XYZ file of N, CA, C and O in Angstrom:
212
model
N 131.453 47.354 103.148
C 131.664 46.571 104.387
C 132.207 47.764 105.151
O 131.864 47.896 106.194
N 133.231 48.733 105.016
C 134.022 49.721 105.558
C 133.249 50.769 105.218
O 133.364 51.618 104.069
N 132.282 51.383 105.947
C 131.693 52.750 105.690
C 131.842 53.458 107.119
O 131.642 53.054 108.093
N 131.909 54.683 106.654
C 132.084 55.577 107.773
C 130.614 55.610 108.755
O 129.644 55.937 108.060
N 130.732 55.816 109.894
C 129.586 55.718 110.940
C 128.914 57.134 110.813
O 129.730 58.352 110.395
N 127.909 57.306 110.916
C 126.957 58.588 110.974
C 127.364 59.570 111.631
O 127.615 60.821 111.777
N 127.542 59.172 112.980
C 127.934 59.837 114.029
C 128.968 59.197 114.805
O 128.492 58.610 115.799
N 130.237 59.403 114.710
C 131.158 58.962 115.400
C 131.233 58.936 116.526
O 131.861 57.765 117.669
N 130.840 60.083 117.466
C 130.627 60.284 118.756
C 129.874 59.482 119.520
O 129.762 59.364 121.069
N 129.058 58.919 118.744
C 127.765 58.127 119.667
C 128.415 56.514 119.861
O 127.251 55.642 119.673
N 129.463 56.373 119.589
C 130.046 54.520 119.638
C 129.465 54.048 120.929
O 129.003 52.827 120.783
N 129.524 55.005 121.965
C 129.504 54.406 123.353
C 128.021 54.731 123.706
O 127.807 54.196 125.137
N 127.476 55.229 123.097
C 125.835 55.723 123.536
C 125.885 56.995 124.326
O 126.992 57.771 124.674
N 124.673 57.340 124.829
C 124.787 58.835 125.784
C 124.918 58.289 126.943
O 125.306 57.279 127.909
N 125.579 59.367 127.405
C 125.994 59.179 128.926
C 124.914 59.475 129.979
O 123.819 60.062 129.567
N 125.094 58.674 131.234
C 124.201 58.818 132.140
C 123.664 60.109 132.734
O 122.354 60.343 132.810
N 124.732 60.863 133.320
C 124.431 61.977 133.554
C 124.877 63.349 132.339
O 125.792 63.310 131.571
N 123.857 64.341 132.341
C 123.997 64.999 131.549
C 125.571 65.825 131.608
O 126.055 66.229 132.838
N 126.170 66.707 130.567
C 127.395 67.399 130.719
C 127.052 68.628 131.531
O 126.006 69.326 131.187
N 127.690 68.870 132.616
C 127.298 70.269 133.415
C 127.523 71.391 132.325
O 128.645 71.668 131.735
N 126.549 72.478 132.769
C 126.817 73.758 131.800
C 127.730 74.480 132.577
O 128.562 74.279 133.599
N 127.889 75.842 132.030
C 128.884 76.948 132.300
C 128.615 77.035 133.817
O 129.708 77.206 134.615
N 127.587 77.394 134.301
C 126.951 77.815 135.605
C 127.165 77.185 136.545
O 127.607 77.357 137.789
N 126.866 75.678 136.475
C 127.122 74.621 137.060
C 128.555 74.394 137.489
O 128.981 74.259 138.724
N 129.577 74.694 136.419
C 130.935 74.146 136.792
C 131.300 75.645 137.358
O 132.310 75.339 138.319
N 130.900 76.693 137.283
C 131.330 77.779 138.044
C 130.989 77.665 139.592
O 131.716 77.806 140.554
N 129.631 77.100 139.808
C 129.620 76.836 141.169
C 130.369 75.751 141.749
O 130.340 75.675 143.078
N 130.633 74.593 141.178
C 131.422 73.583 141.437
C 133.061 73.861 141.937
O 133.339 73.639 142.881
N 133.151 74.858 141.098
C 134.722 75.230 141.388
C 134.785 76.382 142.744
O 135.445 76.128 143.700
N 133.599 77.175 142.644
C 133.662 78.357 143.776
C 133.353 77.005 145.349
O 134.004 77.433 146.190
N 132.675 76.426 144.939
C 132.446 75.342 146.335
C 133.757 74.529 146.453
O 133.903 74.507 147.871
N 134.259 74.354 145.899
C 135.432 73.694 146.004
C 136.487 74.521 146.587
O 137.158 73.808 147.566
N 136.700 75.693 146.262
C 137.764 76.536 146.545
C 136.967 77.068 147.882
O 138.028 77.189 148.912
N 135.823 77.016 148.218
C 135.399 77.672 149.589
C 135.777 76.416 150.588
O 136.292 76.613 151.705
N 135.771 75.042 150.148
C 136.024 74.078 151.094
C 137.397 74.136 151.063
O 137.758 73.398 152.490
N 138.104 74.332 150.248
C 139.651 74.021 150.383
C 140.329 75.092 151.346
O 141.072 75.071 152.346
N 139.377 76.498 151.189
C 140.149 77.387 152.018
C 139.815 77.246 153.591
O 140.342 77.431 154.145
N 138.638 76.643 153.864
C 137.835 76.287 155.009
C 138.821 75.224 155.664
O 139.256 75.059 156.760
N 139.046 74.158 155.047
C 140.153 73.488 155.652
C 141.534 73.797 155.768
O 142.010 73.587 156.721
N 141.920 74.571 155.016
C 143.157 75.201 155.244
C 143.302 76.312 156.561
O 144.304 75.962 157.221
N 142.133 76.846 156.781
C 142.257 77.525 158.025
C 141.938 76.466 159.336
O 142.832 77.177 160.187
N 141.326 75.541 159.168
C 141.090 74.410 160.191
C 142.519 73.825 160.388
O 142.952 73.874 161.594
N 143.208 73.411 159.699
C 144.580 73.073 159.483
C 145.207 74.057 160.311
O 146.210 73.395 161.315
N 145.680 75.104 159.827
C 146.283 76.211 160.320
C 146.173 76.275 161.637
O 146.895 76.622 162.606
N 144.481 76.484 162.123
C 144.086 76.623 163.597
C 144.752 75.738 164.608
O 145.287 75.540 165.593
N 144.457 74.477 163.834
C 144.950 73.090 164.735
C 146.620 72.879 164.818
O 146.941 72.845 165.809
N 147.143 73.286 163.870
C 148.304 73.278 164.090
C 148.938 74.251 164.914
O 150.053 74.291 165.685
N 148.497 75.758 165.091
C 148.829 76.389 166.036
C 148.559 76.360 167.427
O 149.352 76.452 168.452
N 147.454 75.843 167.655
C 147.057 75.074 168.752
C 147.980 73.819 169.483
O 148.411 73.926 170.567
N 148.552 73.207 168.318
C 149.400 72.025 168.692
C 150.870 72.501 169.147
O 151.226 71.944 170.219
N 151.417 73.577 168.073
C 152.508 74.029 168.522
C 152.653 75.015 169.616
O 153.507 75.260 170.371
N 151.681 75.941 170.074
C 151.838 76.975 171.054
C 150.794 76.676 171.869
O 150.680 77.504 172.883
N 150.366 75.363 172.265
C 149.512 75.134 173.478
C 148.161 75.584 173.207
O 147.065 75.819 173.881
């Protein structure tokens, strides 16, 4: 009655989206860093306009 499963990682089935590869992860991190830096520049620009007119 208690038998080990053949593939324990397949309990929940396959994922809908494929696992991203190394290049995809690098591209996502680069894009995220670019967006954060762009946002930081915009916030700094807005803050300086607000403070100094």
